[in-house]
Amino acid sequence: MQTSFDVIVVGGGPCGTIAAEQLIKSGYSVALIDPDNRIKPCGGAIPNRAIKDFAIPEHMLVAKANAARVIAPSGNAVEMRIGDIGFVGMVDRETFDPYLRRRAASAGAAAIKGKLAHMEEASDGTLDLTIEPTANDCPKTPYQLKAKMVIGADGANSAVRRAMFPSSKKPPYVFAYHEIVESPADADADRFQADRCDVVYDGRISPDFYGWVFPHGNQTSVGCGSAVKGHSLRQATQDLREQAGLSGQTTIRREGAPLPLRPMRRWDNGKNVVLAGDAAGTVAPSSGEGIYYAMLCGVLAADAVAASLATGKAAALKNARRRFMKDHGRIFLILRIMQGVWYRNDRLRERFVTMCADPDVQRLTWESYLNKKLVRRDPLAHVRVFFKDLGQLAGLPAGHK
């Protein structure tokens, strides 16, 4: 068994697998460490751009959503149809993540089933990692691996971050919980549609985030998130199931995990470690979207590590965060402001949903989401949305000029 690598990637989700695949293509030896024993709670939505940029095959999409419905505390609902500009692909993390791990292994990465137990820097500047095996068919005795560089793509509770960064260096979280249930064969279209994602803005479901009902073909993800202690995510999820007509559907699995909502100010340790994906906090505020950003971070982290190895300059590791924030920092800031403004109470949530009925809001929202960049071709639409936004905040009627 090979025990020394140019790069060890810890975490075999969308971020780590893409990073490993990218580094193999650049000619480096790579180990990909993942316990392969859990499924992350996730709505499973990926935009057009993720499918194109990362060559996601059609068979990995368990459904295609053509609309989203946002629901206010009063029950007022606004349907936002995508139209002919694309669709939202839905994946199931139970099958999607293993597919990506197999893809990285096929490219040449050494796929290792295990979890990081300890990590420290050796006297020669390399990194020593202690791995605890998790595969059922092998001894559980910990063993050592060595690497020149490590990418920590091991989620919000990153063991890499805890080992190599100060304990104070972590992003803020909400806690996400969902249940995967069987999709109904004959659903009430007013309550559930197989090609529509429902997003519920209601303080009873989440006092600071939102709830969701995301169909995945034969299965559906129902869940919510919150950072408020004492708020029962399980009860809120039961309420969501009742609202969507899913109470009687068989529950397939239940999952929960913290969800970071702000990129860390620094992703590298200035030497030989860089964080990426959830470990670096790159989940979009307001929406909680993470798969596309995780995969993008995998590419950026791999490029930064490759540049550092090629030049011998640790400063190159900073490029991962620098490139991410250059392209997406403004969007993250806007989403964080939006969450801070509109998610404060049910009165504002009600106005937010009302604003979503506006055609300009819907078009800009879908174009930005699907293409992952701010829409610049219609500046007047942004101006119109800005003033409508102010009107909603001030409580002015929708038709006020």
mmCIF file of C-alpha atoms in Angstrom:
data_model
loop_
_atom_site.group_PDB
_atom_site.id
_atom_site.type_symbol
_atom_site.label_atom_id
_atom_site.label_comp_id
_atom_site.label_asym_id
_atom_site.label_seq_id
_atom_site.Cartn_x
_atom_site.Cartn_y
_atom_site.Cartn_z
ATOM 1 C CA MET A 1 0.000 0.000 0.000
ATOM 2 C CA GLN A 2 1.332 3.417 -0.961
ATOM 3 C CA THR A 3 1.789 5.591 2.139
ATOM 4 C CA SER A 4 3.355 8.804 0.785
ATOM 5 C CA PHE A 5 1.606 11.233 -1.573
ATOM 6 C CA ASP A 6 2.042 14.664 -3.054
ATOM 7 C CA VAL A 7 -1.427 15.588 -1.819
ATOM 8 C CA ILE A 8 -3.921 13.990 0.531
ATOM 9 C CA VAL A 9 -7.506 15.179 0.176
ATOM 10 C CA VAL A 10 -9.563 14.605 3.307
ATOM 11 C CA GLY A 11 -13.264 14.368 2.481
ATOM 12 C CA GLY A 12 -14.877 12.591 -0.454
ATOM 13 C CA GLY A 13 -17.884 14.789 -1.111
ATOM 14 C CA PRO A 14 -18.351 16.991 -4.188
ATOM 15 C CA CYS A 15 -15.475 19.278 -3.161
ATOM 16 C CA GLY A 16 -12.836 16.705 -2.288
ATOM 17 C CA THR A 17 -13.537 14.410 -5.211
ATOM 18 C CA ILE A 18 -13.246 17.211 -7.750
ATOM 19 C CA ALA A 19 -10.028 18.420 -6.086
ATOM 20 C CA ALA A 20 -8.536 14.912 -6.231
ATOM 21 C CA GLU A 21 -9.546 14.434 -9.861
ATOM 22 C CA GLN A 22 -8.104 17.818 -10.829
ATOM 23 C CA LEU A 23 -4.756 17.128 -9.131
ATOM 24 C CA ILE A 24 -4.437 13.703 -10.738
ATOM 25 C CA LYS A 25 -4.924 15.343 -14.137
ATOM 26 C CA SER A 26 -2.128 17.771 -13.207
ATOM 27 C CA GLY A 27 0.247 14.855 -12.638
ATOM 28 C CA TYR A 28 0.346 14.603 -8.837
ATOM 29 C CA SER A 29 -0.055 11.543 -6.640
ATOM 30 C CA VAL A 30 -3.217 11.853 -4.573
ATOM 31 C CA ALA A 31 -4.979 9.973 -1.793
ATOM 32 C CA LEU A 32 -8.682 10.625 -1.218
ATOM 33 C CA ILE A 33 -9.769 9.877 2.346
ATOM 34 C CA ASP A 34 -13.462 9.408 3.133
ATOM 35 C CA PRO A 35 -15.260 7.229 5.711
ATOM 36 C CA ASP A 36 -17.947 6.309 3.152
ATOM 37 C CA ASN A 37 -20.403 5.675 5.979
ATOM 38 C CA ARG A 38 -22.724 8.665 6.029
ATOM 39 C CA ILE A 39 -24.924 10.772 3.759
ATOM 40 C CA LYS A 40 -24.968 14.525 4.127
ATOM 41 C CA PRO A 41 -28.404 16.145 4.613
ATOM 42 C CA CYS A 42 -28.910 18.107 1.430
ATOM 43 C CA GLY A 43 -31.744 19.278 -0.792
ATOM 44 C CA GLY A 44 -29.692 18.056 -3.748
ATOM 45 C CA ALA A 45 -30.227 20.980 -6.133
ATOM 46 C CA ILE A 46 -27.559 21.787 -8.720
ATOM 47 C CA PRO A 47 -27.797 24.487 -11.419
ATOM 48 C CA ASN A 48 -27.139 24.229 -15.137
ATOM 49 C CA ARG A 49 -23.633 25.526 -14.682
ATOM 50 C CA ALA A 50 -22.623 22.722 -12.318
ATOM 51 C CA ILE A 51 -23.856 20.094 -14.763
ATOM 52 C CA LYS A 52 -21.885 21.712 -17.583
ATOM 53 C CA ASP A 53 -18.704 22.703 -15.737
ATOM 54 C CA PHE A 54 -18.234 19.356 -13.990
ATOM 55 C CA ALA A 55 -19.572 17.018 -16.686
ATOM 56 C CA ILE A 56 -22.371 15.564 -14.580
ATOM 57 C CA PRO A 57 -24.023 12.817 -16.642
ATOM 58 C CA GLU A 58 -27.757 12.767 -17.218
ATOM 59 C CA HIS A 59 -28.235 9.515 -15.327
ATOM 60 C CA MET A 60 -27.100 11.157 -12.064
ATOM 61 C CA LEU A 61 -30.084 13.533 -12.173
ATOM 62 C CA VAL A 62 -32.961 11.894 -10.334
ATOM 63 C CA ALA A 63 -35.298 14.747 -11.304
ATOM 64 C CA LYS A 64 -35.422 18.137 -13.025
ATOM 65 C CA ALA A 65 -37.196 21.023 -11.329
ATOM 66 C CA ASN A 66 -38.762 23.631 -13.574
ATOM 67 C CA ALA A 67 -40.172 25.891 -10.873
ATOM 68 C CA ALA A 68 -39.882 26.947 -7.270
ATOM 69 C CA ARG A 69 -42.762 27.942 -5.038
ATOM 70 C CA VAL A 70 -42.089 30.283 -2.122
ATOM 71 C CA ILE A 71 -44.606 30.139 0.717
ATOM 72 C CA ALA A 72 -45.224 32.896 3.272
ATOM 73 C CA PRO A 73 -46.303 32.522 6.926
ATOM 74 C CA SER A 74 -49.885 33.344 5.913
ATOM 75 C CA GLY A 75 -49.909 30.519 3.375
ATOM 76 C CA ASN A 76 -49.668 32.978 0.488
ATOM 77 C CA ALA A 77 -47.626 31.245 -2.222
ATOM 78 C CA VAL A 78 -45.804 32.531 -5.278
ATOM 79 C CA GLU A 79 -44.748 30.142 -8.031
ATOM 80 C CA MET A 80 -41.560 31.088 -9.847
ATOM 81 C CA ARG A 81 -41.280 29.166 -13.120
ATOM 82 C CA ILE A 82 -37.878 28.982 -14.805
ATOM 83 C CA GLY A 83 -39.128 29.070 -18.358
ATOM 84 C CA ASP A 84 -36.848 28.211 -21.266
ATOM 85 C CA ILE A 85 -33.543 29.307 -19.714
ATOM 86 C CA GLY A 86 -32.802 25.987 -18.010
ATOM 87 C CA PHE A 87 -33.739 23.778 -15.094
ATOM 88 C CA VAL A 88 -32.567 22.808 -11.628
ATOM 89 C CA GLY A 89 -31.039 19.336 -11.600
ATOM 90 C CA MET A 90 -31.791 17.229 -8.529
ATOM 91 C CA VAL A 91 -29.294 14.667 -7.242
ATOM 92 C CA ASP A 92 -29.437 12.198 -4.375
ATOM 93 C CA ARG A 93 -26.301 12.403 -2.241
ATOM 94 C CA GLU A 94 -26.618 8.675 -1.472
ATOM 95 C CA THR A 95 -25.675 7.918 -5.082
ATOM 96 C CA PHE A 96 -24.087 11.200 -6.227
ATOM 97 C CA ASP A 97 -21.142 11.252 -3.791
ATOM 98 C CA PRO A 98 -20.122 7.604 -4.404
ATOM 99 C CA TYR A 99 -20.266 8.282 -8.151
ATOM 100 C CA LEU A 100 -17.851 11.204 -7.716
ATOM 101 C CA ARG A 101 -15.532 9.076 -5.557
ATOM 102 C CA ARG A 102 -15.484 6.351 -8.203
ATOM 103 C CA ARG A 103 -14.738 8.987 -10.830
ATOM 104 C CA ALA A 104 -11.754 10.283 -8.838
ATOM 105 C CA ALA A 105 -10.494 6.744 -8.301
ATOM 106 C CA SER A 106 -10.833 5.978 -12.020
ATOM 107 C CA ALA A 107 -8.714 9.055 -12.743
ATOM 108 C CA GLY A 108 -5.961 7.635 -10.524
ATOM 109 C CA ALA A 109 -6.599 8.797 -6.955
ATOM 110 C CA ALA A 110 -5.985 6.261 -4.177
ATOM 111 C CA ALA A 111 -9.450 6.012 -2.614
ATOM 112 C CA ILE A 112 -9.122 5.117 1.061
ATOM 113 C CA LYS A 113 -12.054 4.358 3.377
ATOM 114 C CA GLY A 114 -11.122 5.966 6.668
ATOM 115 C CA LYS A 115 -11.299 9.050 8.826
ATOM 116 C CA LEU A 116 -8.618 11.459 9.964
ATOM 117 C CA ALA A 117 -7.732 10.809 13.609
ATOM 118 C CA HIS A 118 -4.641 13.000 13.950
ATOM 119 C CA MET A 119 -2.513 15.301 11.857
ATOM 120 C CA GLU A 120 0.746 17.111 12.520
ATOM 121 C CA GLU A 121 3.624 18.702 10.693
ATOM 122 C CA ALA A 122 6.892 16.753 10.570
ATOM 123 C CA SER A 123 10.324 18.329 11.003
ATOM 124 C CA ASP A 124 10.887 18.305 7.231
ATOM 125 C CA GLY A 125 7.705 20.311 6.583
ATOM 126 C CA THR A 126 5.631 17.384 5.348
ATOM 127 C CA LEU A 127 2.414 16.308 7.044
ATOM 128 C CA ASP A 128 1.838 13.089 8.961
ATOM 129 C CA LEU A 129 -1.745 11.856 9.063
ATOM 130 C CA THR A 130 -3.128 9.100 11.262
ATOM 131 C CA ILE A 131 -6.020 7.339 9.566
ATOM 132 C CA GLU A 132 -8.607 5.145 11.271
ATOM 133 C CA PRO A 133 -10.026 2.592 8.802
ATOM 134 C CA THR A 134 -13.805 2.514 8.393
ATOM 135 C CA ALA A 135 -14.198 -0.265 5.821
ATOM 136 C CA ASN A 136 -16.001 -3.306 7.221
ATOM 137 C CA ASP A 137 -13.668 -5.802 5.581
ATOM 138 C CA CYS A 138 -10.354 -4.568 6.994
ATOM 139 C CA PRO A 139 -8.633 -4.343 10.417
ATOM 140 C CA LYS A 140 -9.444 -1.260 12.495
ATOM 141 C CA THR A 141 -5.806 -0.578 13.390
ATOM 142 C CA PRO A 142 -4.843 3.075 12.689
ATOM 143 C CA TYR A 143 -2.026 3.671 10.233
ATOM 144 C CA GLN A 144 0.131 6.550 9.003
ATOM 145 C CA LEU A 145 0.152 8.422 5.710
ATOM 146 C CA LYS A 146 2.448 11.241 4.639
ATOM 147 C CA ALA A 147 1.807 14.166 2.283
ATOM 148 C CA LYS A 148 3.479 17.324 1.054
ATOM 149 C CA MET A 149 0.095 19.103 1.034
ATOM 150 C CA VAL A 150 -3.362 18.468 2.460
ATOM 151 C CA ILE A 151 -6.741 19.741 1.282
ATOM 152 C CA GLY A 152 -9.382 19.764 3.995
ATOM 153 C CA ALA A 153 -12.690 19.122 2.249
ATOM 154 C CA ASP A 154 -14.216 17.251 5.164
ATOM 155 C CA GLY A 155 -17.276 19.353 5.909
ATOM 156 C CA ALA A 156 -18.457 21.846 8.471
ATOM 157 C CA ASN A 157 -16.898 19.908 11.377
ATOM 158 C CA SER A 158 -13.628 19.600 9.485
ATOM 159 C CA ALA A 159 -11.061 17.500 11.322
ATOM 160 C CA VAL A 160 -8.359 19.145 9.187
ATOM 161 C CA ARG A 161 -9.452 22.587 10.326
ATOM 162 C CA ARG A 162 -9.577 21.519 13.970
ATOM 163 C CA ALA A 163 -6.097 19.993 13.730
ATOM 164 C CA MET A 164 -4.321 22.813 11.871
ATOM 165 C CA PHE A 165 -6.230 26.032 12.598
ATOM 166 C CA PRO A 166 -7.028 27.849 15.878
ATOM 167 C CA SER A 167 -10.302 26.739 17.498
ATOM 168 C CA SER A 168 -11.706 30.252 17.051
ATOM 169 C CA LYS A 169 -11.362 30.001 13.264
ATOM 170 C CA LYS A 170 -14.649 28.569 12.131
ATOM 171 C CA PRO A 171 -17.622 29.960 10.210
ATOM 172 C CA PRO A 172 -21.075 30.591 11.742
ATOM 173 C CA TYR A 173 -23.605 27.790 11.338
ATOM 174 C CA VAL A 174 -27.210 26.859 11.108
ATOM 175 C CA PHE A 175 -28.126 23.249 11.834
ATOM 176 C CA ALA A 176 -29.858 21.454 8.965
ATOM 177 C CA TYR A 177 -32.147 18.443 9.288
ATOM 178 C CA HIS A 178 -34.133 16.598 6.657
ATOM 179 C CA GLU A 179 -36.033 13.414 6.020
ATOM 180 C CA ILE A 180 -35.973 11.483 2.767
ATOM 181 C CA VAL A 181 -39.471 10.121 2.118
ATOM 182 C CA GLU A 182 -41.183 8.265 -0.678
ATOM 183 C CA SER A 183 -42.717 10.646 -3.210
ATOM 184 C CA PRO A 184 -46.489 10.293 -3.544
ATOM 185 C CA ALA A 185 -47.896 8.579 -6.629
ATOM 186 C CA ASP A 186 -51.093 10.663 -6.666
ATOM 187 C CA ALA A 187 -50.422 14.028 -5.070
ATOM 188 C CA ASP A 188 -52.658 17.060 -4.646
ATOM 189 C CA ALA A 189 -51.044 19.486 -7.123
ATOM 190 C CA ASP A 190 -51.788 22.399 -4.800
ATOM 191 C CA ARG A 191 -49.635 20.773 -2.129
ATOM 192 C CA PHE A 192 -46.935 18.874 -4.044
ATOM 193 C CA GLN A 193 -45.604 18.748 -7.599
ATOM 194 C CA ALA A 194 -42.821 16.462 -8.779
ATOM 195 C CA ASP A 195 -41.120 19.179 -10.856
ATOM 196 C CA ARG A 196 -41.375 21.986 -8.304
ATOM 197 C CA CYS A 197 -39.219 22.844 -5.277
ATOM 198 C CA ASP A 198 -41.150 24.394 -2.374
ATOM 199 C CA VAL A 199 -39.357 26.864 -0.089
ATOM 200 C CA VAL A 200 -41.201 27.806 3.088
ATOM 201 C CA TYR A 201 -40.486 31.120 4.821
ATOM 202 C CA ASP A 202 -42.332 30.782 8.124
ATOM 203 C CA GLY A 203 -41.046 31.448 11.630
ATOM 204 C CA ARG A 204 -42.856 28.355 12.898
ATOM 205 C CA ILE A 205 -40.789 26.227 10.527
ATOM 206 C CA SER A 206 -37.567 28.188 10.961
ATOM 207 C CA PRO A 207 -37.177 31.439 12.903
ATOM 208 C CA ASP A 208 -34.014 32.388 11.010
ATOM 209 C CA PHE A 209 -33.740 30.259 7.851
ATOM 210 C CA TYR A 210 -36.342 28.324 5.840
ATOM 211 C CA GLY A 211 -37.931 24.945 5.212
ATOM 212 C CA TRP A 212 -37.950 22.975 1.966
ATOM 213 C CA VAL A 213 -39.718 20.249 0.041
ATOM 214 C CA PHE A 214 -37.456 19.146 -2.828
ATOM 215 C CA PRO A 215 -38.658 16.230 -5.006
ATOM 216 C CA HIS A 216 -36.013 13.706 -6.104
ATOM 217 C CA GLY A 217 -38.009 11.556 -8.456
ATOM 218 C CA ASN A 218 -39.180 8.553 -6.423
ATOM 219 C CA GLN A 219 -38.012 10.257 -3.233
ATOM 220 C CA THR A 220 -38.388 13.711 -1.714
ATOM 221 C CA SER A 221 -36.210 15.695 0.693
ATOM 222 C CA VAL A 222 -38.204 17.520 3.380
ATOM 223 C CA GLY A 223 -36.330 19.582 5.935
ATOM 224 C CA CYS A 224 -35.336 22.882 7.472
ATOM 225 C CA GLY A 225 -32.480 24.674 9.180
ATOM 226 C CA SER A 226 -32.011 26.999 12.127
ATOM 227 C CA ALA A 227 -29.354 28.350 14.461
ATOM 228 C CA VAL A 228 -31.908 29.024 17.230
ATOM 229 C CA LYS A 229 -31.344 26.734 20.205
ATOM 230 C CA GLY A 230 -34.453 24.949 21.339
ATOM 231 C CA HIS A 231 -36.204 25.137 17.986
ATOM 232 C CA SER A 232 -37.359 21.611 17.096
ATOM 233 C CA LEU A 233 -36.256 20.857 13.567
ATOM 234 C CA ARG A 234 -37.882 17.432 13.733
ATOM 235 C CA GLN A 235 -41.257 18.885 14.652
ATOM 236 C CA ALA A 236 -40.921 21.561 11.992
ATOM 237 C CA THR A 237 -40.147 18.848 9.443
ATOM 238 C CA GLN A 238 -43.245 16.928 10.506
ATOM 239 C CA ASP A 239 -45.264 20.118 9.996
ATOM 240 C CA LEU A 240 -43.743 20.529 6.522
ATOM 241 C CA ARG A 241 -44.651 16.959 5.642
ATOM 242 C CA GLU A 242 -48.221 17.550 6.755
ATOM 243 C CA GLN A 243 -48.412 20.765 4.737
ATOM 244 C CA ALA A 244 -47.114 19.025 1.599
ATOM 245 C CA GLY A 245 -49.361 15.967 1.994
ATOM 246 C CA LEU A 246 -46.389 13.711 2.823
ATOM 247 C CA SER A 247 -47.258 12.648 6.373
ATOM 248 C CA GLY A 248 -48.291 9.154 5.329
ATOM 249 C CA GLN A 249 -45.303 8.541 3.061
ATOM 250 C CA THR A 250 -42.659 6.056 4.152
ATOM 251 C CA THR A 251 -39.561 7.625 5.725
ATOM 252 C CA ILE A 252 -36.409 6.237 4.089
ATOM 253 C CA ARG A 253 -33.766 7.982 6.188
ATOM 254 C CA ARG A 254 -33.201 10.937 8.521
ATOM 255 C CA GLU A 255 -30.067 13.099 8.505
ATOM 256 C CA GLY A 256 -28.756 16.186 10.252
ATOM 257 C CA ALA A 257 -25.569 18.262 10.191
ATOM 258 C CA PRO A 258 -24.291 21.813 10.715
ATOM 259 C CA LEU A 259 -24.380 24.083 7.681
ATOM 260 C CA PRO A 260 -21.806 26.928 7.473
ATOM 261 C CA LEU A 261 -23.092 30.211 6.125
ATOM 262 C CA ARG A 262 -20.078 32.468 5.703
ATOM 263 C CA PRO A 263 -16.684 31.930 4.045
ATOM 264 C CA MET A 264 -13.763 31.947 6.455
ATOM 265 C CA ARG A 265 -11.406 34.904 6.238
ATOM 266 C CA ARG A 266 -8.485 32.566 5.628
ATOM 267 C CA TRP A 267 -8.505 29.121 4.046
ATOM 268 C CA ASP A 268 -4.806 28.183 4.252
ATOM 269 C CA ASN A 269 -2.323 27.838 7.093
ATOM 270 C CA GLY A 270 0.443 29.618 5.179
ATOM 271 C CA LYS A 271 2.421 26.383 4.743
ATOM 272 C CA ASN A 272 0.858 23.194 3.467
ATOM 273 C CA VAL A 273 -2.875 23.025 4.219
ATOM 274 C CA VAL A 274 -5.844 24.604 2.472
ATOM 275 C CA LEU A 275 -9.519 24.259 3.354
ATOM 276 C CA ALA A 276 -12.276 24.057 0.758
ATOM 277 C CA GLY A 277 -16.028 23.661 0.439
ATOM 278 C CA ASP A 278 -18.039 23.445 3.661
ATOM 279 C CA ALA A 279 -14.805 23.316 5.674
ATOM 280 C CA ALA A 280 -14.033 26.829 4.380
ATOM 281 C CA GLY A 281 -17.627 28.000 4.849
ATOM 282 C CA THR A 282 -18.604 28.294 1.188
ATOM 283 C CA VAL A 283 -22.323 27.613 1.514
ATOM 284 C CA ALA A 284 -24.464 30.426 0.160
ATOM 285 C CA PRO A 285 -26.186 32.560 2.816
ATOM 286 C CA SER A 286 -29.951 32.886 2.521
ATOM 287 C CA SER A 287 -30.301 29.869 0.217
ATOM 288 C CA GLY A 288 -27.984 27.303 1.809
ATOM 289 C CA GLU A 289 -26.828 26.201 -1.641
ATOM 290 C CA GLY A 290 -23.547 24.331 -1.445
ATOM 291 C CA ILE A 291 -22.962 21.651 -4.098
ATOM 292 C CA TYR A 292 -21.888 23.930 -6.951
ATOM 293 C CA TYR A 293 -19.723 26.058 -4.678
ATOM 294 C CA ALA A 294 -18.143 22.943 -3.161
ATOM 295 C CA MET A 295 -17.196 21.588 -6.571
ATOM 296 C CA LEU A 296 -15.840 24.967 -7.635
ATOM 297 C CA CYS A 297 -13.768 25.114 -4.446
ATOM 298 C CA GLY A 298 -12.376 21.692 -5.298
ATOM 299 C CA VAL A 299 -10.994 23.098 -8.551
ATOM 300 C CA LEU A 300 -9.681 26.269 -6.908
ATOM 301 C CA ALA A 301 -8.023 24.387 -4.036
ATOM 302 C CA ALA A 302 -6.424 21.924 -6.455
ATOM 303 C CA ASP A 303 -5.094 24.747 -8.625
ATOM 304 C CA ALA A 304 -3.688 26.561 -5.583
ATOM 305 C CA VAL A 305 -1.982 23.419 -4.254
ATOM 306 C CA ALA A 306 -0.571 22.563 -7.682
ATOM 307 C CA ALA A 307 0.846 26.086 -8.001
ATOM 308 C CA SER A 308 2.388 25.864 -4.538
ATOM 309 C CA LEU A 309 3.989 22.486 -5.282
ATOM 310 C CA ALA A 310 5.301 23.684 -8.656
ATOM 311 C CA THR A 311 6.817 26.915 -7.350
ATOM 312 C CA GLY A 312 7.653 25.986 -3.770
ATOM 313 C CA LYS A 313 5.774 29.097 -2.652
ATOM 314 C CA ALA A 314 3.193 28.620 0.096
ATOM 315 C CA ALA A 315 1.686 32.013 -0.750
ATOM 316 C CA ALA A 316 0.085 30.368 -3.788
ATOM 317 C CA LEU A 317 -2.380 28.662 -1.431
ATOM 318 C CA LYS A 318 -4.090 32.002 -0.903
ATOM 319 C CA ASN A 319 -5.257 31.934 -4.502
ATOM 320 C CA ALA A 320 -8.085 29.514 -3.711
ATOM 321 C CA ARG A 321 -9.936 32.004 -1.523
ATOM 322 C CA ARG A 322 -8.856 35.004 -3.584
ATOM 323 C CA ARG A 323 -10.319 33.582 -6.791
ATOM 324 C CA PHE A 324 -13.519 32.440 -5.091
ATOM 325 C CA MET A 325 -14.216 35.795 -3.477
ATOM 326 C CA LYS A 326 -13.393 37.693 -6.671
ATOM 327 C CA ASP A 327 -16.068 35.807 -8.602
ATOM 328 C CA HIS A 328 -18.636 35.100 -5.870
ATOM 329 C CA GLY A 329 -17.920 37.330 -2.887
ATOM 330 C CA ARG A 330 -20.407 39.988 -4.013
ATOM 331 C CA ILE A 331 -23.186 37.431 -4.445
ATOM 332 C CA PHE A 332 -22.484 36.007 -0.994
ATOM 333 C CA LEU A 333 -22.576 39.512 0.507
ATOM 334 C CA ILE A 334 -25.916 40.285 -1.148
ATOM 335 C CA LEU A 335 -27.383 36.974 0.045
ATOM 336 C CA ARG A 336 -26.123 37.560 3.591
ATOM 337 C CA ILE A 337 -27.697 41.024 3.654
ATOM 338 C CA MET A 338 -30.910 39.592 2.252
ATOM 339 C CA GLN A 339 -31.032 36.936 4.971
ATOM 340 C CA GLY A 340 -30.314 39.513 7.666
ATOM 341 C CA VAL A 341 -33.083 41.790 6.416
ATOM 342 C CA TRP A 342 -35.908 39.515 5.262
ATOM 343 C CA TYR A 343 -35.607 36.557 7.654
ATOM 344 C CA ARG A 344 -35.944 38.580 10.859
ATOM 345 C CA ASN A 345 -39.666 38.098 11.436
ATOM 346 C CA ASP A 346 -42.835 36.854 9.770
ATOM 347 C CA ARG A 347 -43.971 40.345 8.781
ATOM 348 C CA LEU A 348 -40.853 40.774 6.658
ATOM 349 C CA ARG A 349 -41.026 37.200 5.361
ATOM 350 C CA GLU A 350 -44.544 37.941 4.158
ATOM 351 C CA ARG A 351 -43.327 40.990 2.250
ATOM 352 C CA PHE A 352 -40.380 39.075 0.850
ATOM 353 C CA VAL A 353 -42.684 36.436 -0.641
ATOM 354 C CA THR A 354 -44.899 39.188 -2.079
ATOM 355 C CA MET A 355 -41.858 40.708 -3.752
ATOM 356 C CA CYS A 356 -41.030 37.337 -5.344
ATOM 357 C CA ALA A 357 -44.159 37.661 -7.491
ATOM 358 C CA ASP A 358 -42.468 40.451 -9.451
ATOM 359 C CA PRO A 359 -41.290 39.362 -12.943
ATOM 360 C CA ASP A 360 -38.013 41.295 -12.647
ATOM 361 C CA VAL A 361 -37.194 39.573 -9.351
ATOM 362 C CA GLN A 362 -37.957 36.155 -10.779
ATOM 363 C CA ARG A 363 -35.943 36.622 -13.950
ATOM 364 C CA LEU A 364 -32.888 38.030 -12.184
ATOM 365 C CA THR A 365 -33.091 35.334 -9.518
ATOM 366 C CA TRP A 366 -33.180 32.447 -11.987
ATOM 367 C CA GLU A 367 -30.538 33.861 -14.317
ATOM 368 C CA SER A 368 -28.172 34.500 -11.404
ATOM 369 C CA TYR A 369 -28.801 31.089 -9.832
ATOM 370 C CA LEU A 370 -28.491 29.027 -12.992
ATOM 371 C CA ASN A 371 -25.412 30.826 -14.334
ATOM 372 C CA LYS A 372 -23.773 31.690 -10.994
ATOM 373 C CA LYS A 373 -23.067 35.311 -11.765
ATOM 374 C CA LEU A 374 -24.809 38.615 -11.353
ATOM 375 C CA VAL A 375 -26.919 39.625 -14.321
ATOM 376 C CA ARG A 376 -25.424 42.782 -15.829
ATOM 377 C CA ARG A 377 -27.184 43.020 -19.173
ATOM 378 C CA ASP A 378 -30.311 44.702 -17.806
ATOM 379 C CA PRO A 379 -29.253 47.365 -15.265
ATOM 380 C CA LEU A 380 -32.716 48.937 -15.268
ATOM 381 C CA ALA A 381 -34.169 45.697 -13.930
ATOM 382 C CA HIS A 382 -31.806 45.927 -10.950
ATOM 383 C CA VAL A 383 -32.901 49.506 -10.352
ATOM 384 C CA ARG A 384 -36.566 48.504 -10.477
ATOM 385 C CA VAL A 385 -35.964 45.660 -8.040
ATOM 386 C CA PHE A 386 -34.058 47.969 -5.705
ATOM 387 C CA PHE A 387 -36.958 50.421 -5.416
ATOM 388 C CA LYS A 388 -39.523 47.647 -5.098
ATOM 389 C CA ASP A 389 -37.345 46.195 -2.342
ATOM 390 C CA LEU A 390 -37.387 49.516 -0.510
ATOM 391 C CA GLY A 391 -41.132 49.710 -0.966
ATOM 392 C CA GLN A 392 -41.661 46.326 0.631
ATOM 393 C CA LEU A 393 -39.404 47.227 3.551
ATOM 394 C CA ALA A 394 -41.342 50.456 4.074
ATOM 395 C CA GLY A 395 -44.629 48.579 3.886
ATOM 396 C CA LEU A 396 -45.824 50.385 0.788
ATOM 397 C CA PRO A 397 -48.455 48.660 -1.350
ATOM 398 C CA ALA A 398 -47.183 46.772 -4.391
ATOM 399 C CA GLY A 399 -48.560 49.309 -6.860
ATOM 400 C CA HIS A 400 -47.083 52.352 -5.113
ATOM 401 C CA LYS A 401 -45.010 54.590 -7.370
#
